[in-house]
CSV table of C-alpha atoms in Angstrom, one decimal:
chain,number,residue,atom,x,y,z
A,1,MET,CA,98.5,24.9,-18.8
A,2,GLN,CA,101.3,26.9,-17.3
A,3,LEU,CA,101.4,24.5,-14.3
A,4,ASN,CA,101.6,21.5,-16.6
A,5,ASP,CA,104.4,23.1,-18.5
A,6,GLU,CA,106.4,23.5,-15.3
A,7,ILE,CA,105.7,19.9,-14.4
A,8,ILE,CA,107.0,18.8,-17.8
A,9,GLN,CA,110.2,20.9,-17.5
A,10,THR,CA,110.8,19.5,-14.0
A,11,ALA,CA,110.4,16.0,-15.2
A,12,LEU,CA,112.8,16.6,-18.1
A,13,SER,CA,115.3,18.1,-15.7
A,14,ASN,CA,115.1,15.1,-13.4
A,15,LEU,CA,115.7,12.8,-16.4
A,16,LYS,CA,118.7,15.1,-17.4
A,17,ILE,CA,117.1,15.6,-20.8
A,18,LYS,CA,117.6,19.1,-22.3
A,19,GLU,CA,115.2,18.9,-25.2
A,20,LEU,CA,112.7,16.6,-26.9
A,21,ASN,CA,113.3,15.1,-30.3
A,22,PRO,CA,110.6,15.9,-33.0
A,23,MET,CA,108.8,12.6,-32.5
A,24,GLN,CA,108.5,13.2,-28.7
A,25,GLN,CA,107.3,16.8,-29.3
A,26,ALA,CA,104.7,15.7,-31.8
A,27,SER,CA,103.4,13.2,-29.3
A,28,LEU,CA,103.3,15.8,-26.5
A,29,ASP,CA,101.3,18.2,-28.8
A,30,CYS,CA,98.6,15.5,-29.0
A,31,ALA,CA,98.4,15.1,-25.3
A,32,THR,CA,95.2,17.0,-24.4
A,33,GLY,CA,93.1,16.1,-27.4
A,34,ARG,CA,90.4,13.4,-27.4
A,35,GLU,CA,91.8,11.8,-30.5
A,36,ASP,CA,93.4,8.3,-30.3
A,37,VAL,CA,97.0,8.1,-31.3
A,38,ILE,CA,99.1,5.6,-33.2
A,39,LEU,CA,102.8,6.4,-32.9
A,40,LEU,CA,105.3,4.6,-35.2
A,41,SER,CA,108.9,5.1,-34.5
A,42,PRO,CA,112.1,3.0,-34.7
A,43,THR,CA,113.5,1.0,-31.8
A,44,GLY,CA,115.7,3.3,-29.6
A,45,SER,CA,114.1,6.6,-30.7
A,46,GLY,CA,112.6,7.4,-27.3
A,47,LYS,CA,109.0,6.2,-27.5
A,48,THR,CA,108.7,5.6,-23.8
A,49,LEU,CA,109.2,9.3,-23.0
A,50,ALA,CA,106.9,10.1,-25.9
A,51,TYR,CA,103.9,8.7,-24.1
A,52,LEU,CA,105.0,9.2,-20.4
A,53,LEU,CA,105.3,13.0,-20.7
A,54,PRO,CA,101.9,13.5,-22.2
A,55,LEU,CA,100.4,11.7,-19.2
A,56,LEU,CA,101.4,14.6,-17.0
A,57,PHE,CA,98.8,16.8,-18.8
A,58,ILE,CA,95.9,14.4,-18.3
A,59,LEU,CA,96.5,12.9,-14.8
A,60,ASN,CA,94.1,14.2,-12.2
A,61,SER,CA,95.5,14.8,-8.7
A,62,ASP,CA,92.0,14.5,-7.2
A,63,GLU,CA,91.3,11.0,-8.5
A,64,LEU,CA,92.2,8.2,-6.1
A,65,GLY,CA,91.7,5.3,-8.6
A,66,VAL,CA,93.8,4.0,-11.4
A,67,GLN,CA,93.7,6.5,-14.3
A,68,ILE,CA,96.2,5.1,-16.8
A,69,LEU,CA,96.8,1.5,-17.9
A,70,ILE,CA,99.9,0.7,-19.8
A,71,LEU,CA,100.1,-2.8,-21.5
A,72,VAL,CA,103.4,-4.2,-22.6
A,73,PRO,CA,104.5,-7.6,-23.9
A,74,SER,CA,107.4,-8.3,-21.5
A,75,ARG,CA,108.3,-7.8,-17.8
A,76,GLU,CA,111.6,-6.1,-18.8
A,77,LEU,CA,109.7,-3.4,-20.7
A,78,ALA,CA,107.3,-3.0,-17.8
A,79,LEU,CA,110.2,-2.5,-15.4
A,80,GLN,CA,111.9,-0.1,-17.7
A,81,ILE,CA,108.8,2.1,-18.1
A,82,ASP,CA,108.3,2.1,-14.3
A,83,THR,CA,111.9,3.1,-13.7
A,84,VAL,CA,111.6,6.0,-16.2
A,85,PHE,CA,108.4,7.3,-14.7
A,86,ARG,CA,109.8,7.1,-11.1
A,87,GLU,CA,112.9,9.0,-12.2
A,88,MET,CA,110.6,11.8,-13.4
A,89,ASN,CA,109.9,12.3,-9.7
A,90,THR,CA,106.2,13.3,-10.0
A,91,THR,CA,103.6,13.1,-7.2
A,92,TRP,CA,101.8,10.2,-9.0
A,93,LYS,CA,102.6,6.6,-8.1
A,94,THR,CA,102.9,3.5,-10.3
A,95,VAL,CA,102.6,-0.2,-9.8
A,96,CYS,CA,104.3,-2.7,-12.1
A,97,CYS,CA,102.6,-6.0,-12.7
A,98,TYR,CA,104.1,-9.1,-14.5
A,99,GLY,CA,104.5,-12.8,-14.1
A,100,GLY,CA,107.3,-14.6,-12.4
A,101,HIS,CA,106.7,-13.4,-8.9
A,102,PRO,CA,103.7,-13.6,-6.4
A,103,ILE,CA,100.6,-11.6,-7.5
A,104,ALA,CA,99.9,-11.0,-3.8
A,105,GLU,CA,102.9,-8.6,-3.6
A,106,GLU,CA,101.4,-6.5,-6.5
A,107,LYS,CA,98.0,-6.6,-4.9
A,108,LYS,CA,99.5,-5.2,-1.6
A,109,SER,CA,101.2,-2.4,-3.5
A,110,ILE,CA,98.0,-1.5,-5.4
A,111,ILE,CA,96.0,-1.3,-2.2
A,112,GLY,CA,98.7,0.5,-0.2
A,113,ASN,CA,100.0,2.9,-2.8
A,114,HIS,CA,96.8,4.0,-4.6
A,115,PRO,CA,98.7,4.1,-8.0
A,116,ALA,CA,97.5,6.5,-10.7
A,117,ILE,CA,99.3,4.3,-13.3
A,118,VAL,CA,99.4,0.5,-13.6
A,119,ILE,CA,102.0,-0.9,-16.0
A,120,GLY,CA,101.8,-4.6,-16.8
A,121,THR,CA,101.7,-7.6,-19.1
A,122,PRO,CA,98.3,-8.6,-20.5
A,123,GLY,CA,98.2,-11.9,-18.7
A,124,ARG,CA,99.0,-10.5,-15.3
A,125,ILE,CA,96.6,-7.5,-15.7
A,126,THR,CA,93.8,-10.0,-16.7
A,127,ASP,CA,94.5,-11.8,-13.4
A,128,HIS,CA,94.3,-8.7,-11.4
A,129,LEU,CA,91.0,-7.6,-13.0
A,130,SER,CA,89.5,-11.1,-12.5
A,131,LYS,CA,90.3,-11.0,-8.8
A,132,GLY,CA,89.1,-7.4,-8.4
A,133,ASN,CA,92.4,-6.1,-7.2
A,134,PHE,CA,91.8,-2.7,-8.8
A,135,SER,CA,88.8,-1.1,-10.3
A,136,PRO,CA,88.9,-0.5,-14.1
A,137,GLU,CA,86.0,2.0,-13.8
A,138,THR,CA,88.3,5.0,-13.3
A,139,ILE,CA,90.8,4.2,-16.2
A,140,HIS,CA,90.4,6.9,-18.8
A,141,THR,CA,93.6,6.3,-20.9
A,142,LEU,CA,95.0,3.1,-22.3
A,143,ILE,CA,98.5,2.8,-23.8
A,144,ILE,CA,99.7,-0.4,-25.5
A,145,ASP,CA,103.5,-0.2,-26.0
A,146,GLU,CA,105.2,-2.6,-28.5
A,147,PHE,CA,101.7,-3.3,-29.9
A,148,ASP,CA,103.1,-5.3,-32.8
A,149,LYS,CA,105.1,-7.5,-30.4
A,150,SER,CA,102.1,-8.0,-28.2
A,151,LEU,CA,100.2,-9.4,-31.2
A,152,GLU,CA,103.2,-11.5,-32.2
A,153,TYR,CA,103.3,-13.0,-28.7
A,154,GLY,CA,99.6,-13.9,-29.0
A,155,PHE,CA,98.1,-11.5,-26.4
A,156,GLN,CA,95.1,-10.6,-28.6
A,157,ASP,CA,92.6,-12.4,-26.4
A,158,GLU,CA,93.9,-10.9,-23.1
A,159,MET,CA,94.1,-7.4,-24.6
A,160,ALA,CA,90.6,-7.7,-26.0
A,161,GLU,CA,89.2,-8.9,-22.6
A,162,ILE,CA,90.9,-6.1,-20.8
A,163,ILE,CA,89.6,-3.4,-23.1
A,164,THR,CA,86.0,-4.6,-22.7
A,165,GLN,CA,86.3,-4.0,-19.0
A,166,LEU,CA,87.2,-0.3,-19.4
A,167,PRO,CA,83.9,1.6,-19.6
A,168,GLY,CA,85.4,5.0,-19.0
A,169,LEU,CA,88.1,4.8,-21.6
A,170,LYS,CA,88.5,8.1,-23.4
A,171,LYS,CA,91.9,7.9,-25.1
A,172,ARG,CA,94.0,5.1,-26.6
A,173,MET,CA,97.6,5.2,-27.7
A,174,LEU,CA,99.3,2.4,-29.6
A,175,LEU,CA,103.1,2.4,-30.1
A,176,SER,CA,105.0,0.3,-32.5
A,177,ALA,CA,108.3,0.0,-34.3
A,178,THR,CA,106.6,-1.5,-37.4
A,179,ASP,CA,103.6,-0.3,-39.4
A,180,ALA,CA,100.7,-2.9,-39.4
A,181,GLU,CA,98.5,-3.2,-42.4
A,182,GLU,CA,95.4,-3.4,-40.3
A,183,ILE,CA,94.7,-2.5,-36.6
A,184,PRO,CA,92.5,-5.2,-34.9
A,185,GLN,CA,89.0,-4.0,-34.1
A,186,PHE,CA,89.2,-5.0,-30.5
A,187,THR,CA,91.4,-1.9,-29.9
A,188,GLY,CA,88.4,0.3,-30.4
A,189,LEU,CA,90.3,3.2,-32.0
A,190,ASN,CA,88.0,6.0,-32.9
A,191,ASN,CA,87.5,7.6,-36.3
A,192,ARG,CA,89.6,10.6,-35.3
A,193,THR,CA,92.8,8.6,-34.7
A,194,ILE,CA,96.0,10.5,-35.3
A,195,LYS,CA,98.9,8.6,-36.9
A,196,LEU,CA,102.4,9.8,-36.2
A,197,ASN,CA,104.8,8.0,-38.5
A,198,TYR,CA,108.5,8.5,-37.8
A,199,LEU,CA,109.7,5.2,-39.4
A,200,ASP,CA,111.3,7.0,-42.2
A,201,THR,CA,114.0,8.1,-39.8
A,202,GLU,CA,115.4,4.6,-40.2
A,203,THR,CA,117.2,5.8,-43.3
A,204,LYS,CA,119.2,8.2,-41.1
A,205,GLU,CA,120.0,5.4,-38.7
A,206,GLU,CA,121.3,3.3,-41.5
A,207,SER,CA,123.8,5.9,-42.4
A,208,ARG,CA,125.2,5.7,-38.9
A,209,LEU,CA,125.2,1.9,-39.0
A,210,ARG,CA,128.1,0.0,-40.6
A,211,LEU,CA,127.4,-3.5,-41.9
A,212,MET,CA,130.2,-6.1,-42.2
A,213,LYS,CA,130.3,-9.8,-42.7
A,214,VAL,CA,132.6,-12.2,-40.9
A,215,LEU,CA,133.5,-15.5,-42.6
A,216,SER,CA,133.8,-18.7,-40.6
A,217,ALA,CA,135.8,-21.6,-42.0
A,218,SER,CA,133.8,-24.0,-39.8
A,219,LYS,CA,130.0,-24.6,-39.7
A,220,ASP,CA,130.3,-24.4,-35.9
A,221,LYS,CA,131.1,-20.7,-35.7
A,222,ILE,CA,132.1,-20.5,-32.1
A,223,ASP,CA,135.9,-20.1,-32.8
A,224,THR,CA,135.1,-17.3,-35.3
A,225,LEU,CA,132.9,-15.6,-32.7
A,226,PHE,CA,135.6,-15.8,-30.0
A,227,THR,CA,138.2,-14.3,-32.3
A,228,LEU,CA,135.8,-11.5,-33.4
A,229,LEU,CA,135.0,-10.6,-29.8
A,230,CYS,CA,138.7,-10.6,-28.9
A,231,ALA,CA,139.3,-8.2,-31.8
A,232,LEU,CA,136.5,-5.9,-30.6
A,233,GLY,CA,138.2,-5.7,-27.2
A,234,SER,CA,136.4,-3.9,-24.4
A,235,SER,CA,133.6,-2.3,-26.5
A,236,SER,CA,130.0,-3.4,-25.8
A,237,SER,CA,128.6,-6.2,-28.0
A,238,ILE,CA,125.3,-8.1,-28.2
A,239,VAL,CA,125.6,-11.6,-29.7
A,240,PHE,CA,122.2,-12.7,-31.1
A,241,CYS,CA,121.2,-16.4,-31.3
A,242,ASN,CA,117.9,-17.7,-32.5
A,243,HIS,CA,117.2,-20.2,-29.7
A,244,ARG,CA,117.5,-20.3,-25.9
A,245,ASP,CA,119.7,-23.5,-25.9
A,246,ALA,CA,122.0,-21.9,-28.4
A,247,VAL,CA,122.4,-18.9,-26.1
A,248,ASP,CA,123.3,-21.2,-23.2
A,249,ARG,CA,125.8,-23.1,-25.4
A,250,VAL,CA,127.5,-20.1,-26.9
A,251,SER,CA,127.7,-18.3,-23.5
A,252,SER,CA,129.2,-21.4,-21.9
A,253,LEU,CA,131.7,-22.0,-24.6
A,254,LEU,CA,132.9,-18.4,-24.6
A,255,LYS,CA,133.4,-18.6,-20.8
A,256,GLU,CA,135.4,-21.9,-21.3
A,257,LYS,CA,137.7,-19.9,-23.6
A,258,GLY,CA,138.1,-17.3,-20.9
A,259,LEU,CA,135.9,-14.6,-22.3
A,260,ASP,CA,133.5,-13.1,-19.8
A,261,ASN,CA,129.9,-12.7,-20.9
A,262,GLU,CA,126.3,-12.8,-19.7
A,263,SER,CA,123.4,-14.7,-21.2
A,264,PHE,CA,119.9,-13.5,-21.6
A,265,HIS,CA,116.7,-15.2,-22.7
A,266,GLY,CA,113.1,-15.9,-21.7
A,267,GLY,CA,113.8,-19.2,-20.1
A,268,MET,CA,115.9,-17.7,-17.3
A,269,GLU,CA,114.6,-16.7,-13.9
A,270,GLN,CA,113.7,-13.1,-13.5
A,271,PRO,CA,116.4,-12.2,-11.0
A,272,ASP,CA,119.0,-13.8,-13.3
A,273,ARG,CA,117.8,-11.8,-16.3
A,274,GLU,CA,117.8,-8.6,-14.3
A,275,ARG,CA,121.4,-9.3,-13.1
A,276,ALA,CA,122.6,-10.0,-16.6
A,277,LEU,CA,121.1,-6.8,-18.0
A,278,TYR,CA,122.4,-4.7,-15.1
A,279,LYS,CA,125.9,-6.0,-15.5
A,280,PHE,CA,125.8,-5.2,-19.2
A,281,ARG,CA,124.3,-1.8,-18.7
A,282,ASN,CA,126.8,-0.7,-16.0
A,283,GLY,CA,129.9,-1.8,-17.9
A,284,SER,CA,130.9,-4.7,-15.7
A,285,CYS,CA,130.3,-7.1,-18.6
A,286,HIS,CA,131.0,-6.1,-22.2
A,287,VAL,CA,129.3,-9.1,-24.0
A,288,LEU,CA,125.6,-10.1,-23.8
A,289,VAL,CA,124.6,-13.3,-25.6
A,290,SER,CA,120.9,-13.2,-26.2
A,291,THR,CA,117.8,-14.3,-28.1
A,292,ASP,CA,115.7,-11.7,-29.9
A,293,LEU,CA,114.3,-10.9,-26.4
A,294,ALA,CA,117.0,-8.2,-26.2
A,295,ALA,CA,116.2,-6.8,-29.6
A,296,ARG,CA,113.5,-4.4,-28.4
A,297,GLY,CA,111.7,-3.0,-25.4
A,298,LEU,CA,114.9,-2.7,-23.3
A,299,ASP,CA,116.9,0.4,-22.4
A,300,ILE,CA,120.5,-0.7,-23.2
A,301,PRO,CA,122.4,2.5,-24.1
A,302,GLU,CA,125.7,2.8,-26.0
A,303,VAL,CA,125.9,-0.7,-27.6
A,304,GLU,CA,128.7,-0.5,-30.1
A,305,HIS,CA,128.4,-3.8,-31.9
A,306,ILE,CA,125.6,-6.1,-32.9
A,307,ILE,CA,126.7,-9.6,-33.9
A,308,HIS,CA,124.3,-11.9,-35.8
A,309,TYR,CA,125.8,-15.3,-34.7
A,310,HIS,CA,122.6,-16.8,-36.2
A,311,LEU,CA,121.1,-15.1,-39.2
A,312,PRO,CA,117.8,-13.4,-38.2
A,313,VAL,CA,114.6,-15.3,-39.0
A,314,ASN,CA,113.2,-12.4,-41.0
A,315,GLU,CA,113.8,-8.7,-41.9
A,316,GLU,CA,111.8,-7.5,-38.9
A,317,SER,CA,114.1,-9.4,-36.6
A,318,TYR,CA,117.2,-8.0,-38.4
A,319,THR,CA,115.9,-4.5,-38.1
A,320,HIS,CA,115.1,-4.7,-34.4
A,321,ARG,CA,118.4,-6.3,-33.6
A,322,ASN,CA,120.3,-3.6,-35.3
A,323,GLY,CA,118.2,-1.0,-33.5
A,324,ARG,CA,120.1,-1.8,-30.4
A,325,THR,CA,123.1,0.2,-31.8
A,326,ALA,CA,123.5,3.5,-33.7
A,327,ARG,CA,120.9,5.1,-31.5
A,328,TRP,CA,120.3,8.9,-31.4
A,329,ASP,CA,123.5,10.4,-32.9
A,330,ALA,CA,125.8,7.4,-32.1
A,331,ARG,CA,127.4,5.1,-34.6
A,332,GLY,CA,127.5,1.3,-34.5
A,333,THR,CA,128.5,-1.8,-36.4
A,334,SER,CA,126.5,-4.9,-37.3
A,335,TYR,CA,128.3,-8.1,-38.1
A,336,LEU,CA,126.9,-11.1,-40.0
A,337,VAL,CA,128.8,-14.3,-39.0
A,338,LEU,CA,128.6,-16.6,-42.0
A,339,HIS,CA,129.9,-20.1,-42.7
A,340,GLY,CA,130.4,-21.5,-46.2
A,341,GLU,CA,126.9,-22.7,-46.7
A,342,GLU,CA,125.2,-19.5,-45.6
A,343,GLN,CA,124.2,-16.6,-47.8
A,344,VAL,CA,123.4,-13.0,-47.0
A,345,PRO,CA,119.6,-12.9,-46.8
A,346,ALA,CA,117.8,-11.2,-49.7
A,347,TYR,CA,116.2,-8.5,-47.5
A,348,ILE,CA,119.7,-7.2,-46.6
A,349,SER,CA,120.6,-4.8,-49.4
A,350,GLY,CA,124.2,-4.5,-50.7
A,351,ASP,CA,126.2,-7.0,-52.7
A,352,ASP,CA,129.4,-5.5,-51.7
A,353,ILE,CA,129.2,-5.8,-47.9
A,354,GLU,CA,132.7,-5.4,-46.5
A,355,THR,CA,134.4,-8.5,-45.0
A,356,PHE,CA,135.9,-8.0,-41.5
A,357,ALA,CA,139.4,-9.4,-41.5
A,358,LEU,CA,139.9,-11.4,-38.4
A,359,PRO,CA,143.3,-11.0,-36.7
A,360,GLN,CA,145.5,-14.0,-36.0
A,361,ASN,CA,145.5,-15.1,-32.3
A,362,PRO,CA,144.2,-11.8,-30.7
A,363,SER,CA,144.5,-11.5,-27.0
A,364,ARG,CA,141.5,-11.8,-24.8
A,365,PRO,CA,140.0,-8.4,-23.7
A,366,PRO,CA,141.0,-7.3,-20.2
A,367,LYS,CA,138.6,-7.5,-17.3
A,368,PRO,CA,136.1,-4.6,-17.3
A,369,LEU,CA,137.0,-1.6,-15.1
A,370,TRP,CA,133.7,-2.1,-13.2
A,371,ALA,CA,132.3,-4.9,-11.1
A,372,THR,CA,128.8,-5.4,-9.8
A,373,LEU,CA,128.0,-5.5,-6.1
A,374,TYR,CA,124.9,-7.4,-4.9
A,375,ILE,CA,123.1,-6.3,-1.7
A,376,GLY,CA,120.4,-8.5,-0.3
A,377,LYS,CA,118.0,-5.7,0.7
A,378,GLY,CA,115.8,-3.4,-1.4
A,379,LYS,CA,112.8,-1.1,-1.5
A,380,LYS,CA,110.7,-3.4,0.6
A,381,ASP,CA,113.2,-3.1,3.3
A,382,LYS,CA,113.1,0.8,3.1
A,383,LEU,CA,116.6,0.8,1.5
A,384,ASN,CA,117.3,3.5,-1.1
A,385,LYS,CA,120.2,4.8,-3.2
A,386,ILE,CA,121.2,7.4,-0.7
A,387,ASP,CA,121.5,4.8,2.0
A,388,ILE,CA,123.6,2.6,-0.2
A,389,VAL,CA,126.0,5.3,-1.4
A,390,GLY,CA,126.4,6.7,2.1
A,391,PHE,CA,127.2,3.2,3.4
A,392,LEU,CA,129.8,2.6,0.7
A,393,TYR,CA,131.4,6.0,1.2
A,394,LYS,CA,131.5,5.8,5.0
A,395,LYS,CA,132.1,2.1,5.7
A,396,GLY,CA,133.9,1.1,2.5
A,397,ASN,CA,136.0,4.3,2.2
A,398,LEU,CA,135.0,4.7,-1.4
A,399,GLY,CA,135.1,7.9,-3.3
A,400,LYS,CA,132.6,9.3,-5.8
A,401,GLU,CA,134.6,8.1,-8.7
A,402,ASP,CA,134.5,4.5,-7.3
A,403,VAL,CA,130.8,4.1,-7.3
A,404,GLY,CA,128.8,3.9,-10.5
A,405,HIS,CA,125.1,3.3,-11.2
A,406,VAL,CA,122.9,2.1,-8.3
A,407,ASP,CA,119.8,0.1,-9.0
A,408,VAL,CA,117.5,-0.7,-6.1
A,409,LYS,CA,114.9,-3.5,-6.7
A,410,GLU,CA,112.1,-4.6,-4.5
A,411,HIS,CA,114.1,-7.2,-2.5
A,412,TYR,CA,117.8,-6.5,-3.5
A,413,ALA,CA,120.0,-3.9,-5.1
A,414,PHE,CA,122.9,-3.8,-7.6
A,415,VAL,CA,125.8,-1.3,-7.5
A,416,ALA,CA,128.6,-0.7,-10.0
A,417,ILE,CA,131.9,-0.6,-8.1
A,418,ARG,CA,135.4,0.1,-9.5
A,419,ARG,CA,136.9,-3.4,-9.8
A,420,SER,CA,140.2,-2.3,-8.3
A,421,LYS,CA,138.4,-1.3,-5.1
A,422,MET,CA,136.4,-4.5,-4.5
A,423,ASN,CA,139.0,-6.2,-2.2
A,424,GLN,CA,139.3,-3.1,-0.2
A,425,LEU,CA,135.6,-2.7,0.1
A,426,PHE,CA,135.0,-6.3,1.3
A,427,SER,CA,137.7,-6.1,3.9
A,428,LEU,CA,136.3,-2.9,5.3
A,429,ILE,CA,132.5,-3.8,5.3
A,430,SER,CA,132.9,-7.4,6.6
A,431,GLY,CA,130.3,-7.8,9.4
A,432,GLU,CA,128.9,-4.3,8.9
A,433,LYS,CA,125.2,-3.6,8.8
A,434,ILE,CA,123.6,-1.4,6.2
A,435,LYS,CA,120.9,0.9,7.6
A,436,GLY,CA,121.0,-1.2,10.7
A,437,MET,CA,120.3,-4.4,8.7
A,438,LYS,CA,122.5,-7.4,8.4
A,439,THR,CA,122.4,-8.8,4.9
A,440,ILE,CA,124.4,-10.5,2.1
A,441,ILE,CA,126.8,-8.2,0.3
A,442,GLU,CA,128.8,-9.9,-2.4
A,443,GLU,CA,130.0,-9.6,-5.9
A,444,ALA,CA,127.3,-10.5,-8.4
A,445,GLU,CA,128.4,-13.6,-10.4
């Protein structure tokens, strides 16, 4: 056990985490037992780490096959989990599987990397198993993250089919931000299931979350939204709409008014979604206009404002949207944008919700301090963060304070660059090769 403890501490150090919260510690304490686990905890409370750390106790270095299968409802969550585990810098490898790109690439990674952990959406994992791309025989642990969302998305049949193909399954772990009345039989949870319920921590979160309403004189609330965002300035905000076409419309109208923003919804191509999220995370865009796809399963830190441009369809949606802010010990504000015919939903308590007074003719927020650089090479081209940073320092004459977060994808990379240095950078690197490769290097639009 001493060796495992050292691995845990090393992983935490690599993640720059000093200590676990009570929910994560409780999950870690259940790591070595044979009991199945249901972990209930609010959005943003650190559930990903709560199940990734325990894996370090049960992974076997001598086993060549896939040992852990993690099922998730969305590609964004799959990629996030994969990123967190890689940053732990262990000896075990992962492969991430999801739709929207060729399955052949994933098959090649599975065969070439011998992953101990496969992370994927139910539909894509079903495809891999049907094609025999990896053997389910060696899988001893199953994790279903966002289990409630997976059921909501209609993945019951795929999940049931996958579970029937796991003859060596010894441990199951289900994670959710809501408490289901009944767990479907296909999960196969045993009679010794441990239930860790940390949903009562939502009351603490609510004390850090300030709720305000914003009144719109017009039924078309776009002018009110624009004024609100101008008033909020350069702080980070997510604007929630109920439909994809509404996201596109709102985003487009805000841009016409000169307010920079990124749109995000399930109808977009994967690279466009990744670019939008990256720009929002790294501070080169302060406003994200999204469907409820951004309400959960994504690692978006330090969001200060949640704006319900459309009222949530139900209380669960409202809760998950607000879960994007006031995370950990931070504070946040949630705004309900209401026109004359709209009422505050009954599930939102408080008859005396404060009204946000919109200023007259506020100025548009300034451009963000950061911009995003796109590089047309990635992991598949053997390009890594050290290569990119070295190139920017040496060829672009940038300092440490000029380069922010670097995110290297399979076929391309994003880098946060101080906006004031972009012209200098492009003038110096024009025609230069990165790691001996000629490629596209441009500002991500």
